[in-house]
């Protein structure tokens, strides 16, 4: 396909972008095919993200959060990763059906991503200014000079003095590097920003700063946010909606209110119970027993059953269906087949 | 940076003193003297004594060394004790031969090693990777004089395709260049392979892709931009090594280079010549290494700022 027709193809599709939903993931399945086994990393994840909203993808290490994020960018390392099925729509464009050239035009422009470890996600031999300007130059028709000026503006936006644009990554601290990474991601004003554990590698005081800065920028730039984290506190601070991932499936999703205050899934309950209680510091933590199942040998039926205190034999036989309990709230637990089933911590009437 | 270079050059003075002292001591300890190589049957005891005092052999080694250093400080490398020609004239006559041999060997090595390394990295874990690894191991473990002799036997004596010694034509370059370059191929291939593989795993490539950098630019700008830093170092080191250490290959091929000159001088106990050659070779070697360091700093900002930081600290102190 010639360059011109790529441009028009994108323009044709871009009309749909006015729609309220900027990101839609439908029934995403991603596997990593290794020599002797298949890692079933993501097994049917679906969610929608509307303009200016923020969704938190929560889960333990290995729940498939990062793989989901990479799949949205269509950046799953291949080999060994394979997107088996599913649809991913970013601003009305199907990310999984686009040609590489078309994808390159969307990445960084309509959707961009912040990675977990700021220490390694910047190129050590390019100045931070160059790295931000590179993104601007790729997506906008500007001169080198203008792109660099934009880079300086972006640095100032994330709280780094503009004159540091000519410095190299090793001259910045971890928190500053993450700010640079954020500046790169936001340089072209994307509709969707995926933040993959953006504060995990930072210490707590810096975490708070970076998060509140991200919150401000999200408002300022009208960006929708996918916040990937294992930290429920971060979700509470940043997000409007929450999806809880377990072994590559969404076990519970809803608004912050739905999931935090009307928790329905036993796994979500377990996550909350393993957090320290600030009102009762003496209270014992109740960690979820056991480990997440080996993603190369996922059990039949509910993958959480082996760690679940509510599990019955029926749970181990059938994969729980996602049931809608309210306009916004869904849960995937077979025990709700029984009328009147409630988890212990149920607080709703 | 200038300060750093100056420091490096200053550091060179003690190195020269050590090296020349070691040579003097070794030449003195080695059995036989320069006079022994000149004695003929007609010479009387007095003649021999005269010769010995002419070369100061009747004085302690340290006196001779002091005299040599004194001359050296005035910039006088002295003359060959056998031919009487100045060290400098001999060296400058032979030096181009060694330099060309080294450069061609390096070019030969790099031209084969870098594509081989890229290939091995691209197909890591496959048969191509294993083949290049095997060749590299072969090159690494095979002594270059042995390879030199084998090439000489096959291509020069048996097949008579290439001359056995230097005759001024390009044909005489072929065998020594191959023999010399083969060991380099091994280490540069391995370095290229591992640094490309190492860089390919880096997170910043993912960052680049996530901001929409086309794959070709990811490779040229982000991947190679980082991968060639260790490769350059390896090449620079190899150049240094062949400039100084081609004595073996030069001897095998009777190559009129500095290495051969040095070996001849040592075997004839021509201390001034041997010392002079060592000093000049060592100088060339250090200059090359310094140049490599400067190139290194030019392409890697982390190294650059390490120099700058060292400078700042010195200013504060």
PDB file of N, CA, C and O in Angstrom, chain A residues 207-217 237-238:
ATOM      1  N   UNK A 207       6.217   8.411  44.109  1.00  0.00           N
ATOM      2  CA  UNK A 207       4.988   7.833  43.562  1.00  0.00           C
ATOM      3  C   UNK A 207       3.849   8.828  43.637  1.00  0.00           C
ATOM      4  O   UNK A 207       3.149   9.073  42.655  1.00  0.00           O
ATOM      5  N   UNK A 208       3.674   9.413  44.831  1.00  0.00           N
ATOM      6  CA  UNK A 208       2.554  10.329  45.032  1.00  0.00           C
ATOM      7  C   UNK A 208       2.662  11.512  44.078  1.00  0.00           C
ATOM      8  O   UNK A 208       1.684  11.910  43.437  1.00  0.00           O
ATOM      9  N   UNK A 209       3.885  12.053  43.958  1.00  0.00           N
ATOM     10  CA  UNK A 209       4.084  13.198  43.051  1.00  0.00           C
ATOM     11  C   UNK A 209       3.733  12.842  41.615  1.00  0.00           C
ATOM     12  O   UNK A 209       3.012  13.572  40.937  1.00  0.00           O
ATOM     13  N   UNK A 210       4.257  11.689  41.175  1.00  0.00           N
ATOM     14  CA  UNK A 210       4.052  11.312  39.778  1.00  0.00           C
ATOM     15  C   UNK A 210       2.565  11.073  39.519  1.00  0.00           C
ATOM     16  O   UNK A 210       2.023  11.497  38.497  1.00  0.00           O
ATOM     17  N   UNK A 211       1.901  10.419  40.480  1.00  0.00           N
ATOM     18  CA  UNK A 211       0.480  10.132  40.289  1.00  0.00           C
ATOM     19  C   UNK A 211      -0.341  11.407  40.215  1.00  0.00           C
ATOM     20  O   UNK A 211      -1.202  11.554  39.337  1.00  0.00           O
ATOM     21  N   UNK A 212      -0.056  12.363  41.109  1.00  0.00           N
ATOM     22  CA  UNK A 212      -0.904  13.559  41.073  1.00  0.00           C
ATOM     23  C   UNK A 212      -0.605  14.367  39.816  1.00  0.00           C
ATOM     24  O   UNK A 212      -1.505  14.969  39.225  1.00  0.00           O
ATOM     25  N   UNK A 213       0.657  14.288  39.365  1.00  0.00           N
ATOM     26  CA  UNK A 213       0.963  14.956  38.101  1.00  0.00           C
ATOM     27  C   UNK A 213       0.218  14.312  36.943  1.00  0.00           C
ATOM     28  O   UNK A 213      -0.341  15.000  36.084  1.00  0.00           O
ATOM     29  N   UNK A 214       0.168  12.972  36.952  1.00  0.00           N
ATOM     30  CA  UNK A 214      -0.549  12.280  35.885  1.00  0.00           C
ATOM     31  C   UNK A 214      -2.023  12.641  35.902  1.00  0.00           C
ATOM     32  O   UNK A 214      -2.652  12.824  34.855  1.00  0.00           O
ATOM     33  N   UNK A 215      -2.559  12.743  37.105  1.00  0.00           N
ATOM     34  CA  UNK A 215      -3.964  13.125  37.233  1.00  0.00           C
ATOM     35  C   UNK A 215      -4.224  14.499  36.615  1.00  0.00           C
ATOM     36  O   UNK A 215      -5.170  14.686  35.853  1.00  0.00           O
ATOM     37  N   UNK A 216      -3.345  15.450  36.938  1.00  0.00           N
ATOM     38  CA  UNK A 216      -3.477  16.810  36.382  1.00  0.00           C
ATOM     39  C   UNK A 216      -3.398  16.783  34.858  1.00  0.00           C
ATOM     40  O   UNK A 216      -4.214  17.390  34.170  1.00  0.00           O
ATOM     41  N   UNK A 217      -2.385  16.056  34.351  1.00  0.00           N
ATOM     42  CA  UNK A 217      -2.176  16.033  32.906  1.00  0.00           C
ATOM     43  C   UNK A 217      -3.342  15.381  32.194  1.00  0.00           C
ATOM     44  O   UNK A 217      -3.733  15.794  31.110  1.00  0.00           O
ATOM     45  N   UNK A 237      -7.193   6.399  43.779  1.00  0.00           N
ATOM     46  CA  UNK A 237      -6.817   7.785  43.573  1.00  0.00           C
ATOM     47  C   UNK A 237      -7.044   8.234  42.128  1.00  0.00           C
ATOM     48  O   UNK A 237      -7.432   9.368  41.876  1.00  0.00           O
ATOM     49  N   UNK A 238      -6.809   7.323  41.187  1.00  0.00           N
ATOM     50  CA  UNK A 238      -6.738   7.735  39.791  1.00  0.00           C
ATOM     51  C   UNK A 238      -7.952   7.379  38.939  1.00  0.00           C
ATOM     52  O   UNK A 238      -8.160   7.984  37.901  1.00  0.00           O
TER      53      UNK A 238
END
